[in-house]
Coordinates of C-alpha atoms in Angstrom, one line a residue:
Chain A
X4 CA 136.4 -40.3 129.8
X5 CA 133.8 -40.0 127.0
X6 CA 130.5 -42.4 126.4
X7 CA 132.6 -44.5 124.0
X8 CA 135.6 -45.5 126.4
X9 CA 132.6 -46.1 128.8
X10 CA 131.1 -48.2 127.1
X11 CA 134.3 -50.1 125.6
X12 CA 135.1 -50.9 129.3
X13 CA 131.4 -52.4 130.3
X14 CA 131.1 -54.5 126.7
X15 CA 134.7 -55.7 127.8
X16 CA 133.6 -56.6 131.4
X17 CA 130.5 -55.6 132.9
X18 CA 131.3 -56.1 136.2
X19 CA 134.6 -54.1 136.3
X20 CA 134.3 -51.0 138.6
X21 CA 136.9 -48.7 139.3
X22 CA 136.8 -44.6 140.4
X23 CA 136.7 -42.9 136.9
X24 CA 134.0 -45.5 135.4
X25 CA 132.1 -45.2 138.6
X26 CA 131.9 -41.5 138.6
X27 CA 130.6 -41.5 134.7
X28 CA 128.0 -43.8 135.4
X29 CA 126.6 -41.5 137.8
X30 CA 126.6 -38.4 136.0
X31 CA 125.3 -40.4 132.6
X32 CA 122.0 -42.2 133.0
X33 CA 122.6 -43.5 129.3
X34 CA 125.9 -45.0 130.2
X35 CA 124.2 -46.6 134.1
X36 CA 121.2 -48.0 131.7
X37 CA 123.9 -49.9 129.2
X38 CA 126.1 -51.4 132.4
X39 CA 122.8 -52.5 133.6
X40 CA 121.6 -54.4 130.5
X41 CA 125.4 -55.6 129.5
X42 CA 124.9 -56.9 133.4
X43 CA 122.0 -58.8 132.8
X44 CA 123.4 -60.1 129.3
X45 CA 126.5 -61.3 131.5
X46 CA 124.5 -62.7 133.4
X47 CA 122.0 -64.4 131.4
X48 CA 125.9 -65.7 129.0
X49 CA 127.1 -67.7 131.9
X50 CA 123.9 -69.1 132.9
X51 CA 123.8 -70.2 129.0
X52 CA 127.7 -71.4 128.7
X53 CA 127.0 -73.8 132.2
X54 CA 125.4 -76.2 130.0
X55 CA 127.5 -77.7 126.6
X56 CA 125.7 -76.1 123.7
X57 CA 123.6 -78.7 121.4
X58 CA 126.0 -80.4 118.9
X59 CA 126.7 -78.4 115.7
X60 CA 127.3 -80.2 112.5
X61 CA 130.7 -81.7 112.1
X62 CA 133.4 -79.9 110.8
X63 CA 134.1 -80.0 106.9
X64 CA 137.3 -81.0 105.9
X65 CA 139.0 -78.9 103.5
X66 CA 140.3 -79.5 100.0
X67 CA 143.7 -80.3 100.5
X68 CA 142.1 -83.3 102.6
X69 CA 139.8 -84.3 100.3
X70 CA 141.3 -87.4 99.0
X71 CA 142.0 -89.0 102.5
X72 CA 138.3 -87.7 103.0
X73 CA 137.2 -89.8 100.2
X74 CA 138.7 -92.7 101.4
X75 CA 137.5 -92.2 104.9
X76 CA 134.0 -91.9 103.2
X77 CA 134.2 -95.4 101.3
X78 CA 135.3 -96.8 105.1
X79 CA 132.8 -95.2 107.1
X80 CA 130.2 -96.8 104.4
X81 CA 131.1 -100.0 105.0
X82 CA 130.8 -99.5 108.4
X83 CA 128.0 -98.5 108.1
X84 CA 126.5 -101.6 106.0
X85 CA 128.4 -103.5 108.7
X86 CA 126.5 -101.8 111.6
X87 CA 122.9 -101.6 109.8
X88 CA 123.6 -105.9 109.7
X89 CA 124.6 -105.9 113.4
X90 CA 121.8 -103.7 114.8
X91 CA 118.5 -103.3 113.8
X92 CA 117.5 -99.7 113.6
X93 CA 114.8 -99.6 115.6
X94 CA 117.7 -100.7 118.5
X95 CA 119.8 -98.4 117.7
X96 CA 117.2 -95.3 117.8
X97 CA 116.3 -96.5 121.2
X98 CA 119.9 -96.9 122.5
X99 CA 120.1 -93.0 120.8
X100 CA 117.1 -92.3 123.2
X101 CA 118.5 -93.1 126.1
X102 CA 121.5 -91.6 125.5
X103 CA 120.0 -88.3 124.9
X104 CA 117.9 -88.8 127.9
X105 CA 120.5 -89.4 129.9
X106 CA 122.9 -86.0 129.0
X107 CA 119.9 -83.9 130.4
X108 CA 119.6 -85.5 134.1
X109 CA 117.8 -82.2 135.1
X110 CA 115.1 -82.3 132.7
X111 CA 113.7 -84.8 135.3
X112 CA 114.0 -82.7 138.2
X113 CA 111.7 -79.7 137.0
X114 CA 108.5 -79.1 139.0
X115 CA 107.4 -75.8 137.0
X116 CA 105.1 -76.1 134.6
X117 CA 106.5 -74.4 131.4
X118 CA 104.5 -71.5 129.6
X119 CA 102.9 -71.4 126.3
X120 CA 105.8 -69.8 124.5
X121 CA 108.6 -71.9 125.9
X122 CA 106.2 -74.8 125.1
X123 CA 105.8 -73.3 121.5
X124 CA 110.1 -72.9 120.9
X125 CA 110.5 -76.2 122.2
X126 CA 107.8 -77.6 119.0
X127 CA 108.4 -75.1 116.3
X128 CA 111.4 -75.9 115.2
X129 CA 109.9 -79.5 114.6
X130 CA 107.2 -78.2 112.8
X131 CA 104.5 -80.1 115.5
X132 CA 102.1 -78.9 118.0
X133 CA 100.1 -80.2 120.9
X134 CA 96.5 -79.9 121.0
X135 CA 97.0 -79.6 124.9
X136 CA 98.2 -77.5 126.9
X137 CA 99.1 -79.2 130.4
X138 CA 100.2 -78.0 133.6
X139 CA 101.6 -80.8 134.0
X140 CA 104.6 -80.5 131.2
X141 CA 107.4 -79.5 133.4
X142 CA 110.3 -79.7 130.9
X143 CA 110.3 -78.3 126.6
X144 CA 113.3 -77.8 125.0
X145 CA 113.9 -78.5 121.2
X146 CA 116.8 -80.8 121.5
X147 CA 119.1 -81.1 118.5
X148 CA 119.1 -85.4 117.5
X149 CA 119.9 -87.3 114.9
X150 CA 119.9 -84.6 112.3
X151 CA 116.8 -83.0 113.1
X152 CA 115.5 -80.2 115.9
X153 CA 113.2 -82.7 118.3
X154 CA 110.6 -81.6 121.1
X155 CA 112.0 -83.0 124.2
X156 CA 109.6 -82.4 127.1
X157 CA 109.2 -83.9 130.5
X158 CA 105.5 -84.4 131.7
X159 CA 104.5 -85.6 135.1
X160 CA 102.2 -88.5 135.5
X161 CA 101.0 -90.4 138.7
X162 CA 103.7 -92.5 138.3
X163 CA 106.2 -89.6 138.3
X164 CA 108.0 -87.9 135.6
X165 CA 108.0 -89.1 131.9
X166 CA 110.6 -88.6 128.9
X167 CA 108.3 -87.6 125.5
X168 CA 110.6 -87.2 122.2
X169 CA 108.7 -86.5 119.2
X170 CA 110.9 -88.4 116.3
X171 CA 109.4 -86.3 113.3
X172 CA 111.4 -88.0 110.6
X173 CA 112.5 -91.3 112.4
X174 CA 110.3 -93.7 111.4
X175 CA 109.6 -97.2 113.3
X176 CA 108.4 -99.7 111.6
X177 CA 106.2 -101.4 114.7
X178 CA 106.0 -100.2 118.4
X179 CA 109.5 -100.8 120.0
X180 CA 109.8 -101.6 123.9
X181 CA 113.2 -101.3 125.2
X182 CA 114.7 -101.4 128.8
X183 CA 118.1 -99.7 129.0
X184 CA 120.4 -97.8 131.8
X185 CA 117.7 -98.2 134.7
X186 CA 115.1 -96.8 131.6
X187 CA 112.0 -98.1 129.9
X188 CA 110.9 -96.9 127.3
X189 CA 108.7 -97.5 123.8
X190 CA 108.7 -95.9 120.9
X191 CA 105.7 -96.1 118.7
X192 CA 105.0 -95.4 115.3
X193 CA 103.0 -91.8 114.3
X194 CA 101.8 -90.3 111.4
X195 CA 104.9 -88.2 110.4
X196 CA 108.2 -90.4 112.6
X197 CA 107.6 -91.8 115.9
X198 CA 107.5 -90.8 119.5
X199 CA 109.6 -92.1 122.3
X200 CA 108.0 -92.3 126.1
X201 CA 110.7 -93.4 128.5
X202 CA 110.9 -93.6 132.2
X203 CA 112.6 -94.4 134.8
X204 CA 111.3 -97.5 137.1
X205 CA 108.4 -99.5 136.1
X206 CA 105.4 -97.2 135.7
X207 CA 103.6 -97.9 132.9
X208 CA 103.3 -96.0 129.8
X209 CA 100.3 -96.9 127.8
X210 CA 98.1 -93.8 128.9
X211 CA 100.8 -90.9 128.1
X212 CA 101.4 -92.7 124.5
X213 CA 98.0 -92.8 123.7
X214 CA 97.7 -89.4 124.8
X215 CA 100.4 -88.1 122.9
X216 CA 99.4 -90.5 119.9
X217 CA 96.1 -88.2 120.2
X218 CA 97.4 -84.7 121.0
X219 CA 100.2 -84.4 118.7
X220 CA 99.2 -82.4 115.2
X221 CA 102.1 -82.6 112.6
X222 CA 101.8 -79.5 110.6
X223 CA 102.6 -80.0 106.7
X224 CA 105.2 -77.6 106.2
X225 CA 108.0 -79.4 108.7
X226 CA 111.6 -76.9 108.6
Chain B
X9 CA 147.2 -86.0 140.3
X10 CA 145.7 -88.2 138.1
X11 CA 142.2 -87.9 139.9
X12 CA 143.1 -83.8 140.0
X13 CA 142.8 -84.0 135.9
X14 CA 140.0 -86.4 136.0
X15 CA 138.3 -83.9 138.3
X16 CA 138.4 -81.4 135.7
X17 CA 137.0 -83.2 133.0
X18 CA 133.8 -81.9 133.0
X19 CA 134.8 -78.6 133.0
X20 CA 137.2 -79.0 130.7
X21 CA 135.0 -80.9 128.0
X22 CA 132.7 -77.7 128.6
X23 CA 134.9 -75.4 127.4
X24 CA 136.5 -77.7 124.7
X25 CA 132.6 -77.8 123.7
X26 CA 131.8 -74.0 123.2
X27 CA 134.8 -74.0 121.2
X28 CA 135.0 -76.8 118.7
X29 CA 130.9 -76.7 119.1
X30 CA 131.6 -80.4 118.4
X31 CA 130.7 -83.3 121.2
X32 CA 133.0 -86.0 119.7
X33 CA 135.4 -83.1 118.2
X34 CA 135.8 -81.8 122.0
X35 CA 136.5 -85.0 123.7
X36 CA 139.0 -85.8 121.2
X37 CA 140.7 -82.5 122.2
X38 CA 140.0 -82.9 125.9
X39 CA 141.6 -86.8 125.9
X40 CA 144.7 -85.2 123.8
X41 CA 145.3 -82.2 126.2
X42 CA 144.9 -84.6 129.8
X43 CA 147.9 -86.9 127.7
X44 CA 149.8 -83.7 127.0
X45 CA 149.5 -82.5 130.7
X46 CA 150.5 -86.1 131.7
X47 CA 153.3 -85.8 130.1
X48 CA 154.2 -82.4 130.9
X49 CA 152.9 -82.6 134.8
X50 CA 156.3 -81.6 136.4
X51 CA 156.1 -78.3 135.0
X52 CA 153.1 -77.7 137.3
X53 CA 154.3 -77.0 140.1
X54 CA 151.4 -75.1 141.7
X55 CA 148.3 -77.9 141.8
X56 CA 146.0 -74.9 142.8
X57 CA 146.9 -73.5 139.1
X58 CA 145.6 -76.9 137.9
X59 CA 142.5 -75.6 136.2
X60 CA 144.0 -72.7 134.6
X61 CA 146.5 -74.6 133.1
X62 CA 144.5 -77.4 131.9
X63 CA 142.1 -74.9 130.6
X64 CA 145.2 -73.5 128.3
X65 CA 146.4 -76.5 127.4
X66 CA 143.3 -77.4 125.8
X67 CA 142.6 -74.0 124.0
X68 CA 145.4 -74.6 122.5
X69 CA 145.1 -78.4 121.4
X70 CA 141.7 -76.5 119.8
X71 CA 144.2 -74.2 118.0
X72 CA 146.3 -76.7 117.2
X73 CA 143.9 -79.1 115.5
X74 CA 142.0 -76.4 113.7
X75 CA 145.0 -75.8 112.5
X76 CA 146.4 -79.0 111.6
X77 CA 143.5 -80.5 110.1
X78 CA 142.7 -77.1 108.4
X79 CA 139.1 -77.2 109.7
X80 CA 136.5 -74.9 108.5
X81 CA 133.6 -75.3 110.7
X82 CA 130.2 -75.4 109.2
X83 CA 128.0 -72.3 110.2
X84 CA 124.4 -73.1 111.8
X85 CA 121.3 -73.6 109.2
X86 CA 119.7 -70.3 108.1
X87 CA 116.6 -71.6 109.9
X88 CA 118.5 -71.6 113.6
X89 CA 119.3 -68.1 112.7
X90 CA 115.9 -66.9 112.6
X91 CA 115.0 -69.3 115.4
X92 CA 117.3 -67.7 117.4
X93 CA 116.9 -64.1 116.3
X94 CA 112.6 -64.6 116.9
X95 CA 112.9 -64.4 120.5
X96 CA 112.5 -62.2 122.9
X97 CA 113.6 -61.5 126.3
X98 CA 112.7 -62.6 130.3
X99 CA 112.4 -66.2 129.6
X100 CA 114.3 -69.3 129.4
X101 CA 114.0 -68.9 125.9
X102 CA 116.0 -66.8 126.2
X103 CA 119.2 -68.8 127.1
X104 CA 118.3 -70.8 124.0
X105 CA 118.8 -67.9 121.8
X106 CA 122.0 -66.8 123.7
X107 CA 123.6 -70.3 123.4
X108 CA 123.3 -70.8 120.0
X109 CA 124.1 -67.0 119.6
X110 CA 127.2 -67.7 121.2
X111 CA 127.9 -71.1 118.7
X112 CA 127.5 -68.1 116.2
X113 CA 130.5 -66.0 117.3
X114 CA 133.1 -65.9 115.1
X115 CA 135.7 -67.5 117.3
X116 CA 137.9 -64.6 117.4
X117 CA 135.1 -62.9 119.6
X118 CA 134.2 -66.7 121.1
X119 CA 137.3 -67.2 122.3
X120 CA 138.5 -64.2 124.9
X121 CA 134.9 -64.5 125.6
X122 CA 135.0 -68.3 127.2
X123 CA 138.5 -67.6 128.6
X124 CA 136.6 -64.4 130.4
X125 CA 134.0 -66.1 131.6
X126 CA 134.5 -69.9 131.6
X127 CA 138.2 -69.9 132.3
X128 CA 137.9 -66.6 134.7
X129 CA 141.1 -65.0 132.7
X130 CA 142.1 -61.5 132.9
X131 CA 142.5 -59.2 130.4
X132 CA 146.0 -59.4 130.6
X133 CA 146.4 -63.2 131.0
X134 CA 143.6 -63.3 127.7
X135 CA 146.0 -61.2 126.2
X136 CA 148.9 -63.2 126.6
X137 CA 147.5 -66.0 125.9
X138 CA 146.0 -65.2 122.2
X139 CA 149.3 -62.6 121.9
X140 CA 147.3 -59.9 121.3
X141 CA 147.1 -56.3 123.1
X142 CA 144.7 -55.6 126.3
X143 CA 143.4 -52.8 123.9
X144 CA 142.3 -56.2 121.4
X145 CA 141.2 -58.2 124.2
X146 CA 138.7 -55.5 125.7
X147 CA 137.7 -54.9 121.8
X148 CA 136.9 -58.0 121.0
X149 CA 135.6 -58.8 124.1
X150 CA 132.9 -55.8 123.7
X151 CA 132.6 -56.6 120.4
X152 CA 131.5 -60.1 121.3
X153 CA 129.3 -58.7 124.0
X154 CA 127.8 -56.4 121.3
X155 CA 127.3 -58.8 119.1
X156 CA 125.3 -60.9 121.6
X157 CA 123.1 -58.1 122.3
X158 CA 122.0 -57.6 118.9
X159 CA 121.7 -61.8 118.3
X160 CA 119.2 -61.6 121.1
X161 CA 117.3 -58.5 119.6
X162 CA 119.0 -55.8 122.2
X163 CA 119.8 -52.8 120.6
X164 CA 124.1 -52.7 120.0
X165 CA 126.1 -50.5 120.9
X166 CA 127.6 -48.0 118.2
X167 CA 130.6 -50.1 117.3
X168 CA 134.3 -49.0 119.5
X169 CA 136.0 -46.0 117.2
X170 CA 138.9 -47.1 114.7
X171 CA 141.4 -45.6 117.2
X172 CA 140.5 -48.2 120.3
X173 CA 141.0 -51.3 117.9
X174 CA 144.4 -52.5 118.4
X175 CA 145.7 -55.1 115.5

């Protein structure tokens, strides 16, 4: 079999073995050093796929559906108007919080600290950084929320672990506390959108939000 | 065997997930395939093929409303594409680039993909399922592979010859 039907075979399914593919791989060290790499990519795809991916935007309706769109669009305002009466927004950020908190249980159960670069995906794409760097930040992921990439990072305190979303963007008019599915939780007002502490029992919060309030830098040119 | 499809919500929502790439798009589809396996339960006849089954059921729903509805699925910002493309290997950065490198597949190399891996199809059973060849199903499925590797900044592969490509 040539390098081509090889390699057709691994891209199809790296872990397929069988006499003839075997026997290549031996004899080609080109052909060994692709099944080991599409291995690792395997490897490294369903480690990715065991988690949902991070919402994408919602699907656009065609043209043929435009009208019923339209009219779906003048309904969807008025719930809207109807929901901005019902709920403040400062409620319904925090109740957003939680939520997101809440779809990434293992963010709390991270003991590693998390290096410089992971730390640096998790702000860029927020267009913030922190003047720290702690070893105690066990948890940095840029989180997709409310229309915008947010830093989402886990730091342990005394009182155990702590929720930190910086909200570039979402602005509060006044520091918010709110106490929701077993949470607690304030958001407070920054320079650039808020940021939201939550966590979970009653350790207090004060410290790590005026640390944060101190340590975050909000760079001009936000994505 | 109501508590047998509950069971398999969560992976089922999964799957609906990497496909729509839509939370509230895939638990629409996941609620409408657990009615349309209610409905249809006596044709199941072996529970151990549960999964499986569900798992088609609600690849097709997926099918079904992209269809119906005509949906054209709004491609990721230009600025996730060079987030994703700007990193590197050995990290857990890494499976950030890969997941969103996956959202990126077009779903004709998304799909045999998550039945591969997520659903544990064969080739064959992939093949039936999308009615295509085996020959399509390993093409797109390296193709999908390949297109992974270069997403994440790995050299491809030289593309499969013309010949390989079945239709």
């Amino acid at each position: 079999m040539s390098c081509e039907q090889i390699r057709l075979q691994i891209g199809a399914d790296p872990a397929e073995s069988n006499a003839s593919l075997e026997e290549h791989v031996r004899e080609c060290a080109a052909c060994r050093q692709f099944r080991e790499e599409m291995r690792t990519l395997d490897a490294n795809i369903r480690r990715a796929l065991e988690q949902p991916p991070q919402p994408a935007r919602t699907p656009r309706v065609a043209s043929v559906w435009r009208p019923w769109a339209l009219a779906a669009s003048v309904l969807l305002a008025m719930l809207a108007v109807l929901s901005l009466w019902l709920l403040r927004p400062s409620e319904t950020l925090a109740q957003d919080v939680v939520a997101h908190v809440r779809e990434e249980p293992e963010s709390w159960l991270m003991r590693q600290h998390v290096d410089a670069r992971s730390m640096d995906e998790a702000l860029r794409g927020a267009g913030v950084k922190l003047d720290i760097t702690s070893d105690r930040i066990t948890y940095a992921q840029s989180c997709w929320f409310r229309d915008h990439y947010v830093p989402h990072l886990v730091v342990q305190t005394a009182q155990g672990p702590a929720t930190v979303l910086i909200l570039r963007n979402l602005q509060v008019k006044g520091r918010e506390t709110f106490h929701e599915s077993g949470m607690n939780g304030v958001i407070v007002p920054a320079p650039e959108g808020s940021i939201a502490v939550l966590t979970r029992g009653g350790a207090s919060m004060d410290t790590l939000v005026a640390q944060m309030q101190q340590d975050v830098r909000w760079l001009p040119d936000a994505p | 065997m109501t508590q047998l499809f509950e069971s398999m919500r969560p992976d089922l929502l999964r799957f609906a997930h990497w496909l729509a790439r839509d939370r509230q798009l895939a638990e629409d589809i996941v609620q409408e395939s657990l009615l349309r396996a209610w409905r249809s339960r006596d044709t199941l006849k072996d529970r151990g093929a549960a999964r499986a089954w569900l798992l088609t059921i609600v690849r097709r729903e997926h099918a079904r409303l992209y269809e119906r509805k005509r949906l054209e699925l709004v491609s990721l910002d230009e600025a996730l594409d060079t987030q994703a493309a700007e990193t590197g290997s050995g990290t857990d950065g890494d499976l950030f680039t890969l997941r969103h490198a996956i959202m990126r597949l077009p779903i004709e190399y998304r799909e045999p993909l998550l039945l591969q891996i997520l659903a544990g199809f064969s080739t064959e059973e992939i093949a039936r399922e999308l009615a295509l060849s085996s020959t399509a199903v390993l093409t797109r499925l390296f193709r999908a592979r390949n297109k992974l590797r270069t997403l994440c900044g790995m050299t491809p592969a030289p593309d499969v010859p013309a010949s390989e490509v079945a239709p």
